mmCIF file of C-alpha atoms and ligand atoms in Angstrom:
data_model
loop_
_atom_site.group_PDB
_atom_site.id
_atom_site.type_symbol
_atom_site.label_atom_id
_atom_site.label_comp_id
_atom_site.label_asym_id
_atom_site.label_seq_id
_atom_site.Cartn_x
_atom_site.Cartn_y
_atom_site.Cartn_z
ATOM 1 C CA UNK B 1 -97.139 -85.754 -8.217
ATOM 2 C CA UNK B 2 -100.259 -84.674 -6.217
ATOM 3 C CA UNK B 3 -101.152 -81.421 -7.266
ATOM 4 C CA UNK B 4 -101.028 -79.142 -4.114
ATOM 5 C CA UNK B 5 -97.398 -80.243 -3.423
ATOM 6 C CA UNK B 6 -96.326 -80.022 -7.203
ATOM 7 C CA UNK B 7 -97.506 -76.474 -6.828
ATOM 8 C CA UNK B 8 -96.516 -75.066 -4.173
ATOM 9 C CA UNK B 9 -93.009 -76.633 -4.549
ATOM 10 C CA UNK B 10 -92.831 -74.699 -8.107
ATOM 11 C CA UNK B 11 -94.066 -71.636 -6.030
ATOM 12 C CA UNK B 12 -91.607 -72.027 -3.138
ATOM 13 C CA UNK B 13 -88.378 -73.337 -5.354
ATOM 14 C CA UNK B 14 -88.943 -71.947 -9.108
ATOM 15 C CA UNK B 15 -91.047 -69.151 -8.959
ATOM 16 C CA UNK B 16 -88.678 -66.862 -7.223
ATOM 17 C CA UNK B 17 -86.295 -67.579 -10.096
ATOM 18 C CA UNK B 18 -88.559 -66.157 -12.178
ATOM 19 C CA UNK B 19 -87.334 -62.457 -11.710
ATOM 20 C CA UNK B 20 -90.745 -60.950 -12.728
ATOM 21 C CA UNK B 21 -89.328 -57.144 -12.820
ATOM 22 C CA UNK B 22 -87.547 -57.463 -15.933
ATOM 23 C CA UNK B 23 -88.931 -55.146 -18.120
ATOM 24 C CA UNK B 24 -89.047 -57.683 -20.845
ATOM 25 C CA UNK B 25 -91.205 -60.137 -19.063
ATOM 26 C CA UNK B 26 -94.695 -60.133 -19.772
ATOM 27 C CA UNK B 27 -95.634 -62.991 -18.047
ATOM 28 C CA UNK B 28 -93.206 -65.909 -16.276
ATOM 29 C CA UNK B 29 -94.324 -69.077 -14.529
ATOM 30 C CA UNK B 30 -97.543 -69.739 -12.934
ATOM 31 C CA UNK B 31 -99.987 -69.780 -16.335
ATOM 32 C CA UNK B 32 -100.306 -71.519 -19.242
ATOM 33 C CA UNK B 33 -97.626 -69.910 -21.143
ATOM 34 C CA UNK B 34 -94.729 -67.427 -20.319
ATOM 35 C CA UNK B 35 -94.276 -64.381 -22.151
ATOM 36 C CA UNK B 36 -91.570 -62.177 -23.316
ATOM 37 C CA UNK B 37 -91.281 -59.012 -25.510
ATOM 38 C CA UNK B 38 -88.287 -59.877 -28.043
ATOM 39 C CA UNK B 39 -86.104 -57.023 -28.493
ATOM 40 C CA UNK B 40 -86.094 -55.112 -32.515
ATOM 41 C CA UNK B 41 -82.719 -56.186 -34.106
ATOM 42 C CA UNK B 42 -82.123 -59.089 -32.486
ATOM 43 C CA UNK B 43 -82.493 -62.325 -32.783
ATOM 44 C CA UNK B 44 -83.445 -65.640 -30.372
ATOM 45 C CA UNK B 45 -81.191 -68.626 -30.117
ATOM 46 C CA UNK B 46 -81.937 -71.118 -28.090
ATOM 47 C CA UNK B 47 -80.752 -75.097 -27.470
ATOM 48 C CA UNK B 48 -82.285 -77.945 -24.933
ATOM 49 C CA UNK B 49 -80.280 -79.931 -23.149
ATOM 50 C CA UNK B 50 -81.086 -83.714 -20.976
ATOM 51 C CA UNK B 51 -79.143 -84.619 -18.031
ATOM 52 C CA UNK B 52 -80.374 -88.013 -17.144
ATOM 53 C CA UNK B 53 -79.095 -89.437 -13.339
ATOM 54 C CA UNK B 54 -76.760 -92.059 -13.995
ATOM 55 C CA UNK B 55 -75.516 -90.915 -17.471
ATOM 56 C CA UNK B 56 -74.818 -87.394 -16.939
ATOM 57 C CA UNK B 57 -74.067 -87.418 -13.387
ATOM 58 C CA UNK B 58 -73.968 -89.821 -10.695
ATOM 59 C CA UNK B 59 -76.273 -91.604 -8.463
ATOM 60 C CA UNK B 60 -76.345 -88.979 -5.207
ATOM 61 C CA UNK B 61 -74.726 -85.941 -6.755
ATOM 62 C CA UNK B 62 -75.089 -83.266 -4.890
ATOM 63 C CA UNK B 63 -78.538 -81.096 -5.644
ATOM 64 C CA UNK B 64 -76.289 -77.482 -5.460
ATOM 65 C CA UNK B 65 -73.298 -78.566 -8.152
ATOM 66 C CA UNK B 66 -76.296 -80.297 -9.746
ATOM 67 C CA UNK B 67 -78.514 -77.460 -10.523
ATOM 68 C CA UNK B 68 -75.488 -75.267 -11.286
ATOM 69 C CA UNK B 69 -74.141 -77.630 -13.543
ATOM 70 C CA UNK B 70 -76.661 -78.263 -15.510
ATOM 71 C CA UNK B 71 -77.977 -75.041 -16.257
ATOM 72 C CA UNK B 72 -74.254 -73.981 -17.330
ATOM 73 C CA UNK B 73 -74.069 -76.848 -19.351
ATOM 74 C CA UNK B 74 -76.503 -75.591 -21.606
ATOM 75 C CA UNK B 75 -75.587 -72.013 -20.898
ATOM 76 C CA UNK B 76 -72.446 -72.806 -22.847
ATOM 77 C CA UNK B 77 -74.254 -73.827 -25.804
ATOM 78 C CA UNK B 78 -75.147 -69.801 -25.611
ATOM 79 C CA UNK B 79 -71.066 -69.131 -25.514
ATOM 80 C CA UNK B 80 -70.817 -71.045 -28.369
ATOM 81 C CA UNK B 81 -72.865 -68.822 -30.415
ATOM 82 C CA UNK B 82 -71.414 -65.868 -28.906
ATOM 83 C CA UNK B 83 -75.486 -65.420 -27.272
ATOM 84 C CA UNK B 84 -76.089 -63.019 -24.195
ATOM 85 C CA UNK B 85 -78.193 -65.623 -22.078
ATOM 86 C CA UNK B 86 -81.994 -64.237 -22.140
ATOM 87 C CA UNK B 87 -84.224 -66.386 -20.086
ATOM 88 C CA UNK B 88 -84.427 -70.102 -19.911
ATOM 89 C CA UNK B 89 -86.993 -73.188 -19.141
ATOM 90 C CA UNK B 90 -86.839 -76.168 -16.792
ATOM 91 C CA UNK B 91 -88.468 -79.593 -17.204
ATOM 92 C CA UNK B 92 -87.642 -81.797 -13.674
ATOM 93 C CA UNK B 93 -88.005 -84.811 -13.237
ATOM 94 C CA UNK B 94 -87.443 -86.003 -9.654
ATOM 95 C CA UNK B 95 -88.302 -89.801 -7.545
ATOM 96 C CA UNK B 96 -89.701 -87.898 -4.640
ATOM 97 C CA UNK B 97 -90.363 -83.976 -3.479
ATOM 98 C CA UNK B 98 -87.592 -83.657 -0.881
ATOM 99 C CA UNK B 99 -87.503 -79.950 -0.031
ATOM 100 C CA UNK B 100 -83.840 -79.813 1.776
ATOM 101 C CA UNK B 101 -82.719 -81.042 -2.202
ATOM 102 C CA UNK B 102 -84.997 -78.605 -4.138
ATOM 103 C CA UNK B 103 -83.693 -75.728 -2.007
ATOM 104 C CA UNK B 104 -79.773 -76.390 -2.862
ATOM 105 C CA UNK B 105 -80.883 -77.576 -6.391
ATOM 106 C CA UNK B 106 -82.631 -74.342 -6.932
ATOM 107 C CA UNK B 107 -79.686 -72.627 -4.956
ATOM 108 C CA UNK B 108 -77.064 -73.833 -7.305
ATOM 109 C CA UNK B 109 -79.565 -72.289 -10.538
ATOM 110 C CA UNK B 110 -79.304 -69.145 -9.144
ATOM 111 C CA UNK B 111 -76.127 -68.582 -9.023
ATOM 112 C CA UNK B 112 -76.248 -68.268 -13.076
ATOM 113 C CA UNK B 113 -79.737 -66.839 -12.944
ATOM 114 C CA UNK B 114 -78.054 -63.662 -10.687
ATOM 115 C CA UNK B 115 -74.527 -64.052 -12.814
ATOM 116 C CA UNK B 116 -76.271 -62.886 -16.119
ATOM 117 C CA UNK B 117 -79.895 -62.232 -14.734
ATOM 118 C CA UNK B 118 -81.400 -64.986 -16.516
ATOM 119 C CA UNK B 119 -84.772 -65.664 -15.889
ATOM 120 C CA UNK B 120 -86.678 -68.749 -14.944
ATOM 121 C CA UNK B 121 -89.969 -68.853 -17.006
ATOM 122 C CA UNK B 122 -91.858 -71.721 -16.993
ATOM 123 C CA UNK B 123 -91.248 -75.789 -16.963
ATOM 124 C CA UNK B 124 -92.914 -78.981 -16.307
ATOM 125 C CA UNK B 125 -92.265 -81.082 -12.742
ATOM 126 C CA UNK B 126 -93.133 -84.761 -13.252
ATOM 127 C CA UNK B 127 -92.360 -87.840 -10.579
ATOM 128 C CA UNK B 128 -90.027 -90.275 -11.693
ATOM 129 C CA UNK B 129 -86.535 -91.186 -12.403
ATOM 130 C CA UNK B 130 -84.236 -88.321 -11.816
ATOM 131 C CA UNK B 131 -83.857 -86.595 -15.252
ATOM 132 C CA UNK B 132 -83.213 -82.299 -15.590
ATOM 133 C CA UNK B 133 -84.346 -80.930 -18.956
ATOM 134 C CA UNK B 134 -83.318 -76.876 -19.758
ATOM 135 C CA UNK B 135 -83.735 -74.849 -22.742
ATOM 136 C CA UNK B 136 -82.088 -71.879 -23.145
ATOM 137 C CA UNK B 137 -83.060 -68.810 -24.900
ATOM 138 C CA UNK B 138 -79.957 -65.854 -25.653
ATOM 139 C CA UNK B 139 -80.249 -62.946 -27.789
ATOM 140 C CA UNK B 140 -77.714 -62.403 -30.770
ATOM 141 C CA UNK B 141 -77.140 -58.683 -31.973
ATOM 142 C CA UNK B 142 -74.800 -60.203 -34.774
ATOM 143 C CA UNK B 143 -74.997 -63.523 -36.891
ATOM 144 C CA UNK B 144 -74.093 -66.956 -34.378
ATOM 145 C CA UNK B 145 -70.704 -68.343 -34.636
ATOM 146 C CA UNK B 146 -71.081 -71.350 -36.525
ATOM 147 C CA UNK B 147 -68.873 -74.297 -36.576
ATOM 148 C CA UNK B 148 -68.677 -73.923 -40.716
ATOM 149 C CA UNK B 149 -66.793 -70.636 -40.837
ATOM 150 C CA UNK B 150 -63.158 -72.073 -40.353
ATOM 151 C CA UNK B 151 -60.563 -71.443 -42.897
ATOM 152 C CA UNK B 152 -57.273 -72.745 -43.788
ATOM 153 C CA UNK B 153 -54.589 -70.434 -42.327
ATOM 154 C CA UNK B 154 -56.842 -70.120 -39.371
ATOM 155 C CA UNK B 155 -55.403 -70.226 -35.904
ATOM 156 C CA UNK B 156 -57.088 -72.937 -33.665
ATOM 157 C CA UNK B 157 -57.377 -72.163 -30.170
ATOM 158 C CA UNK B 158 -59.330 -73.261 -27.015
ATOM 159 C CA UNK B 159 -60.401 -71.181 -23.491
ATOM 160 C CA UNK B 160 -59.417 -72.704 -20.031
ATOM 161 C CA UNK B 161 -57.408 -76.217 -19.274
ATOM 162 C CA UNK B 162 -58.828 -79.380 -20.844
ATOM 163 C CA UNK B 163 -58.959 -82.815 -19.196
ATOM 164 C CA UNK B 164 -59.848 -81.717 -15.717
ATOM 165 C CA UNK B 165 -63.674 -82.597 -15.377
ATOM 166 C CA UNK B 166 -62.959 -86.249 -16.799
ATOM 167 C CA UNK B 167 -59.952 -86.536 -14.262
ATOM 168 C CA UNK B 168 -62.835 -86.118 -12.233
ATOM 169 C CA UNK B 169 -65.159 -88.589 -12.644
ATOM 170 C CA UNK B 170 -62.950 -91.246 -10.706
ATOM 171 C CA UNK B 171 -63.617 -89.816 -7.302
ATOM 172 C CA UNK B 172 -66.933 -88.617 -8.244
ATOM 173 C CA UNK B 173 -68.361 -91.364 -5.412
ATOM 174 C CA UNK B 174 -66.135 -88.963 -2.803
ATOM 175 C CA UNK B 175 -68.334 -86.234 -0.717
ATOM 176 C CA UNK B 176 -67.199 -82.735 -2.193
ATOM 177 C CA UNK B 177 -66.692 -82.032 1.140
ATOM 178 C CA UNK B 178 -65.121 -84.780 2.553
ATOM 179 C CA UNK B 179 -61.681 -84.379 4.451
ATOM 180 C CA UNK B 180 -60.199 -87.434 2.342
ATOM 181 C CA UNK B 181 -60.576 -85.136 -0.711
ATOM 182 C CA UNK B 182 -56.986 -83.856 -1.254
ATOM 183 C CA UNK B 183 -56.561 -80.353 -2.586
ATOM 184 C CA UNK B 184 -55.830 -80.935 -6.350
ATOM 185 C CA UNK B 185 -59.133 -83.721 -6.215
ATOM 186 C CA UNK B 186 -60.909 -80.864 -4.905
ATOM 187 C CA UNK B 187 -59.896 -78.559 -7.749
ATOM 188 C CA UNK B 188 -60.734 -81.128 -10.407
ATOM 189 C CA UNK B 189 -64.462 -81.861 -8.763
ATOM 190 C CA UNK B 190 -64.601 -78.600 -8.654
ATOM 191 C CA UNK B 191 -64.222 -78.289 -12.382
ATOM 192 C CA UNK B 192 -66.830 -81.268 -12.891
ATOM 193 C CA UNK B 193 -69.558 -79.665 -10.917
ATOM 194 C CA UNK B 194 -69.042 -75.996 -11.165
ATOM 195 C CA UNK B 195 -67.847 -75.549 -14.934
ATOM 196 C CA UNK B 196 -67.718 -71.706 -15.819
ATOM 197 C CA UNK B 197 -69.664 -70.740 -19.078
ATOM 198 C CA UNK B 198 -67.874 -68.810 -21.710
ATOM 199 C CA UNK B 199 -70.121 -66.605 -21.968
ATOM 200 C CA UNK B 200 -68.016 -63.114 -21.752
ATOM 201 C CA UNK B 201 -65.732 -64.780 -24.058
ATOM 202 C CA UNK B 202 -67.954 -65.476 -26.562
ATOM 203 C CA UNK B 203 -69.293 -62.318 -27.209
ATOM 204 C CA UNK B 204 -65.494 -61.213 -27.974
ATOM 205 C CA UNK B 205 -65.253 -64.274 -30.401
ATOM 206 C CA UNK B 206 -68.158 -62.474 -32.243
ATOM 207 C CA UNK B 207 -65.878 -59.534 -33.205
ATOM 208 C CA UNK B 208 -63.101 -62.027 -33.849
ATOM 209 C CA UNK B 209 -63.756 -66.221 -34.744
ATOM 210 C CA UNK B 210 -64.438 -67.833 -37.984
ATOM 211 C CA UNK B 211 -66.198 -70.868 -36.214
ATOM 212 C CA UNK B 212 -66.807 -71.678 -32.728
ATOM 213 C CA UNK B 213 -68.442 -74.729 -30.541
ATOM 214 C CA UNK B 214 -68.129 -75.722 -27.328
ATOM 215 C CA UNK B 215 -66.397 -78.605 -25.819
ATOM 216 C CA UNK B 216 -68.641 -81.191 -24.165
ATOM 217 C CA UNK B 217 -67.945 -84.563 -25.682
ATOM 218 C CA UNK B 218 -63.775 -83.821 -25.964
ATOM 219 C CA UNK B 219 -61.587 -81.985 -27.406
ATOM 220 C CA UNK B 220 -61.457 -84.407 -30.332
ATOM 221 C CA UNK B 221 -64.976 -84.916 -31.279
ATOM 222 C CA UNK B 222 -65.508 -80.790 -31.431
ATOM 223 C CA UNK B 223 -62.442 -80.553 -33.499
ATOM 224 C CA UNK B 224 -64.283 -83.231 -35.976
ATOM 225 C CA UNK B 225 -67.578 -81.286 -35.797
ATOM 226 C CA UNK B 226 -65.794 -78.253 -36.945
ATOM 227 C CA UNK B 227 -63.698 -79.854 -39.544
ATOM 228 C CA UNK B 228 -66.779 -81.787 -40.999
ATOM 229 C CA UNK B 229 -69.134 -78.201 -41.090
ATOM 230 C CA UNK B 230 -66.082 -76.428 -42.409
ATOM 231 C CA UNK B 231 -64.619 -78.929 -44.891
ATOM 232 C CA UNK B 232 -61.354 -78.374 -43.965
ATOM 233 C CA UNK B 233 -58.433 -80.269 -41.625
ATOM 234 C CA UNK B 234 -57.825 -79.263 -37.909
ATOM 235 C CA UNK B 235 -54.288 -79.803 -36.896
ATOM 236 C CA UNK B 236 -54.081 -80.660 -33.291
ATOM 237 C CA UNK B 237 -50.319 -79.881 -31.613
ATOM 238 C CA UNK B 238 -50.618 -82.240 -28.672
ATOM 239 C CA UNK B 239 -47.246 -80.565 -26.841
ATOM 240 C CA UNK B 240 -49.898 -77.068 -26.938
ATOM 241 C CA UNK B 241 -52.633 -78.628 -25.192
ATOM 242 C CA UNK B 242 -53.458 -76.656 -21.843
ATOM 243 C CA UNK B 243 -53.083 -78.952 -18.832
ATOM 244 C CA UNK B 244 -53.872 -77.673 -15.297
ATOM 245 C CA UNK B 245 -51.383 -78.217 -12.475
ATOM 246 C CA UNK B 246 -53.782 -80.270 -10.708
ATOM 247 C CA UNK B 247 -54.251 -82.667 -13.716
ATOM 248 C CA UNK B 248 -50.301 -82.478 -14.492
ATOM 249 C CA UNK B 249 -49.901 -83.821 -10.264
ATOM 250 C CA UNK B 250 -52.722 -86.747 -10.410
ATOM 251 C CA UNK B 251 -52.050 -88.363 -14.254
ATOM 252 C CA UNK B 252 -48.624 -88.860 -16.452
ATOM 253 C CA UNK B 253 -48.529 -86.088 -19.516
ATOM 254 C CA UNK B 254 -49.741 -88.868 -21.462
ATOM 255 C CA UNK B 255 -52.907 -89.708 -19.045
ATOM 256 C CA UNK B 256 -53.018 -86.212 -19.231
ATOM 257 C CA UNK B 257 -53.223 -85.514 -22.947
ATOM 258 C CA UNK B 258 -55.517 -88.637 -23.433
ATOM 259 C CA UNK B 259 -58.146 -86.929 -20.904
ATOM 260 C CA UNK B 260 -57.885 -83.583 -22.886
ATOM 261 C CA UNK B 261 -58.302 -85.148 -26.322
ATOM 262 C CA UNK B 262 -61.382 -87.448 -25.000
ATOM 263 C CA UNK B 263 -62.910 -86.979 -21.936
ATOM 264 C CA UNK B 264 -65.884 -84.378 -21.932
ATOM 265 C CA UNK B 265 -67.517 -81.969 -19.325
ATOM 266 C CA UNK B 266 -64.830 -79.409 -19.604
ATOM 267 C CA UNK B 267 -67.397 -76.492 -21.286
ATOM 268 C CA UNK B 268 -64.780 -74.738 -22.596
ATOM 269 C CA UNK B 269 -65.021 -73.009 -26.067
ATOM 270 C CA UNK B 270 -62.980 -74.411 -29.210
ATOM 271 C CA UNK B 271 -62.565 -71.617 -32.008
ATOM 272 C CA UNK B 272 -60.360 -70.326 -35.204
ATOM 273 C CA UNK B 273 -59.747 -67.359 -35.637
ATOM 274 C CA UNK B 274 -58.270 -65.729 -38.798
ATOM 275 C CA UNK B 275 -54.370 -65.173 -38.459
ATOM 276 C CA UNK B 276 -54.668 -61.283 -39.268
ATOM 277 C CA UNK B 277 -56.935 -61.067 -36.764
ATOM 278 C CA UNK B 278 -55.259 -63.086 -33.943
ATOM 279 C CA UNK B 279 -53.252 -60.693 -32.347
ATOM 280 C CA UNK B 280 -55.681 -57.908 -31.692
ATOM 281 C CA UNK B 281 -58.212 -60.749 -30.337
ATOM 282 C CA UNK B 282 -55.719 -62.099 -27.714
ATOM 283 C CA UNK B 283 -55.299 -58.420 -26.542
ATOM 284 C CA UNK B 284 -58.730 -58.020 -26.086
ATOM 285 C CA UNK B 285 -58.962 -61.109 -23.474
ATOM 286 C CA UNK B 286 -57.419 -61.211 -20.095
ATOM 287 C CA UNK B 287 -54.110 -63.053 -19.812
ATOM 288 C CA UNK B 288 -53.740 -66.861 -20.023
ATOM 289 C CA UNK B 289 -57.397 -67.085 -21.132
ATOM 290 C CA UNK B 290 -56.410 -68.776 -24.274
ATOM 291 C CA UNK B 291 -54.254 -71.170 -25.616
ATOM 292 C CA UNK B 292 -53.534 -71.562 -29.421
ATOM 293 C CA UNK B 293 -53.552 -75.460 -30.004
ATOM 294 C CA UNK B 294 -53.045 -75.826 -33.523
ATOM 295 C CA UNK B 295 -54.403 -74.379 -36.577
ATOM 296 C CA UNK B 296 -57.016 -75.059 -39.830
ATOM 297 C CA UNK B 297 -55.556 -76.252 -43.067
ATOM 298 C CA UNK B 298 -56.909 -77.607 -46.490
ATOM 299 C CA UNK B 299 -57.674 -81.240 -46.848
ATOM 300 C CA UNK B 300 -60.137 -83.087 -44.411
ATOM 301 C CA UNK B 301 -59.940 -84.746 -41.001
ATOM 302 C CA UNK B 302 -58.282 -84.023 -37.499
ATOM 303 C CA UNK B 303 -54.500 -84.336 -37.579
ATOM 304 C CA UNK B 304 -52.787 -84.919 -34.090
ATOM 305 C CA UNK B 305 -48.989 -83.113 -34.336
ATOM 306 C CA UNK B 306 -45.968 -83.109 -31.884
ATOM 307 C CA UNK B 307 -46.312 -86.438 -29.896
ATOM 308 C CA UNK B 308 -47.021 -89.799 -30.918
ATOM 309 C CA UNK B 309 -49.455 -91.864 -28.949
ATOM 310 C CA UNK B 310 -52.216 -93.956 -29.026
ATOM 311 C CA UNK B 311 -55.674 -92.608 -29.188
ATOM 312 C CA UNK B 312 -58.571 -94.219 -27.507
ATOM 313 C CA UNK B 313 -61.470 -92.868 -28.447
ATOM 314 C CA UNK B 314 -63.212 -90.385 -29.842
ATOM 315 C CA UNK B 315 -65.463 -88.837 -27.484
ATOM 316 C CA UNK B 316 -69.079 -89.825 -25.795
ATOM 317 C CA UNK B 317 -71.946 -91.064 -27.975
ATOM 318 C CA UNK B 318 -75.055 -91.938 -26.528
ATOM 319 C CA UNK B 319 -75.763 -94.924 -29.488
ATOM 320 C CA UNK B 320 -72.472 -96.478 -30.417
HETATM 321 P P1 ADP H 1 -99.828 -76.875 -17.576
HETATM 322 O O1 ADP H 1 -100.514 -78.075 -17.007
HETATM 323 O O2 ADP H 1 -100.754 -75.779 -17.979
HETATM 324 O O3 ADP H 1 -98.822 -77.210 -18.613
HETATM 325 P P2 ADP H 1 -98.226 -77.035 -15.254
HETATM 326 O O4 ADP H 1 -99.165 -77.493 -14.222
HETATM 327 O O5 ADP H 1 -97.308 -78.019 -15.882
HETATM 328 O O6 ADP H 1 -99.013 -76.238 -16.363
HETATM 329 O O7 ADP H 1 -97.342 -75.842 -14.650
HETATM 330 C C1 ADP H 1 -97.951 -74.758 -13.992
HETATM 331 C C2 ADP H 1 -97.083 -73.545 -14.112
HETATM 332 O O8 ADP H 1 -95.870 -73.764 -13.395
HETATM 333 C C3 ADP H 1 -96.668 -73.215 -15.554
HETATM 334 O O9 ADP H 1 -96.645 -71.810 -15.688
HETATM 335 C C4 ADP H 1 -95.295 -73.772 -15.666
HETATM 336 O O10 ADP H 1 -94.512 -73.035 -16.594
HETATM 337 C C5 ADP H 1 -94.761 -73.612 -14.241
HETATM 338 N N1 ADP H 1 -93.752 -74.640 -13.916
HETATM 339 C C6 ADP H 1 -93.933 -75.978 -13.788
HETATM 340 N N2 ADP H 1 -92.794 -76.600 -13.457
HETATM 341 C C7 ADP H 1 -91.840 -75.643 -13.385
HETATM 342 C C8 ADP H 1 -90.466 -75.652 -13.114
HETATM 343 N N3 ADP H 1 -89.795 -76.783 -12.855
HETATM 344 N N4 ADP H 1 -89.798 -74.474 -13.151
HETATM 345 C C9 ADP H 1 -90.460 -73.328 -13.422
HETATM 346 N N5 ADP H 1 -91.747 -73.242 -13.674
HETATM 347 C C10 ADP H 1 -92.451 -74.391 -13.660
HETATM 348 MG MG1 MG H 2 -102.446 -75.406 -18.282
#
């Protein structure tokens, strides 16, 4: 990218995300290096996450849902932890320098950079194929949730509906604002494009969870992540699973079920929680927030209860 456009678009569309008066900031974008004074006690998580155009999101999404998507995808990698989001980096790549899509891309960042004031500090803008690259740096006062820590006699339980961002993805092609968009689509693009980190949640989980991750690839990969790290078997009561209206209108309760087990982009947060603890946890988060789905036992595996039905798949791999 010729270097006068390159940076004055970082100064028009990135800099201002930088949110220089934060005490902790010692230097943001604009020089070789950022800078930031750690706090004493705590400690700095952080996790990088790809979104490549055409395997993450469509050709033509739009820039707003984009941006905002994408940074909260990898702000719920802070959830999982149980992380309060600290600042975060940006490597863009883009085909061309259009400004109308850098000002709703970097519109649709903000939103989570003025949610949790989160800081923009640096990044790299390259031309070619449409590709968004952010790290994300959160500060832990207490050990990360792990995905190791579950325990048989653990409760299992997951945050939000499941199923409703793959629902999705077969009228991603339709304009968000289109008038052919019927209510419940609109709720489940919604869900797609504007996924709400756990964030708040997480940092309850700290006080509470035995192991935590978050959901990107399905409900039933996590639930094999955490059963592999914690050498123990998830049970899975499919009857438990929590469907939204809008998914319950569009697909069968089998379609349904099938998108919740498989289908990926929901960001919600999959945890155990120890039984004695359980009650006092789900009075300490608002109502209908969580959903217990099933709970850890010995042995090995993921064990789907209460309904019998054919499983498709496990989840999105990039190599399979
Ligand atoms: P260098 O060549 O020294 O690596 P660059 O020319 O890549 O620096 O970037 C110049 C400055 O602009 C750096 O401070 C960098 O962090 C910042 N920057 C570049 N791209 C972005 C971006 N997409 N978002 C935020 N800051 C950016
Ligand atoms: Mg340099």
């Amino acid at each position: 990218m010729a270097s006068l456009s390159e940076f004055d678009l970082i100064e028009r569309y990135f800099s201002p995300l930088g949110l220089t008066s934060s005490k902790s900031v010692l230097l943001g974008s604009g020089d070789d290096c950022g800078v930031i004074q750690t706090p004493a006690e705590m400690s700095l998580c952080f996790s990088v996450d790809t979104m490549v155009e055409g395997v993450h999101f469509p050709k033509n999404a739009p820039p707003f849902e984009l941006g905002y998507r994408a940074l909260a995808a990898a702000v719920s990698d802070l959830a999982a932890v149980g992380a309060t989001p600290y600042f975060f980096t940006l490597a863009l790549t883009l085909p061309d320098a259009n400004q109308d899509w850098l000002a709703q891309f970097s519109s649709g960042l903000k939103v989570l950079v003025d949610k949790y004031h989160f800081p923009l500090l640096g990044g790299d803008t390259t031309r070619g194929p449409l590709t968004v690259t952010i790290q994300v740096h959160g500060l832990l006062s207490k050990p990360a949730l792990l995905r190791s820590g579950a325990r048989a006699g653990d409760v299992l339980a997951v945050s939000g509906t499941l199923g409703d961002a793959g629902a999705a993805l077969d009228f991603l092609s339709i304009d968000l604002n289109s008038e052919s968009l019927e209510e419940d689509q609109q709720f489940l693009l919604s869900k797609y494009y504007l996924p709400t980190p756990r964030i708040e949640l997480g940092q309850i989980l700290q006080d509470y969870a035995s192991a935590c991750i978050d959901i990107s690839d399905g409900l039933l990969a996590e639930a094999g992540h955490i059963s592999r790290a914690s050498k123990v078997k998830v049970e899975l009561n499919l009857e438990s699973l929590p469907l939204s209206g809008a998914l319950l209108r569009l697909k069968d309760v089998d379609g349904a079920t099938q998108l919740a087990l498989n289908s990926g982009d929901d960001y919600e947060l999959l945890f155990s929680v120890p039984i004695d603890k359980w009650s006092e946890f789900c009075s300490n988060v608002p109502e209908g927030l969580v959903t217990q789905i099933g709970s850890i036992v010995a042995g090995e595996g993921v064990e789907l209860r209460g309904k019998s039905m054919d499983i498709a798949n496990k989840g999105y791999q990039h190599f399979e």
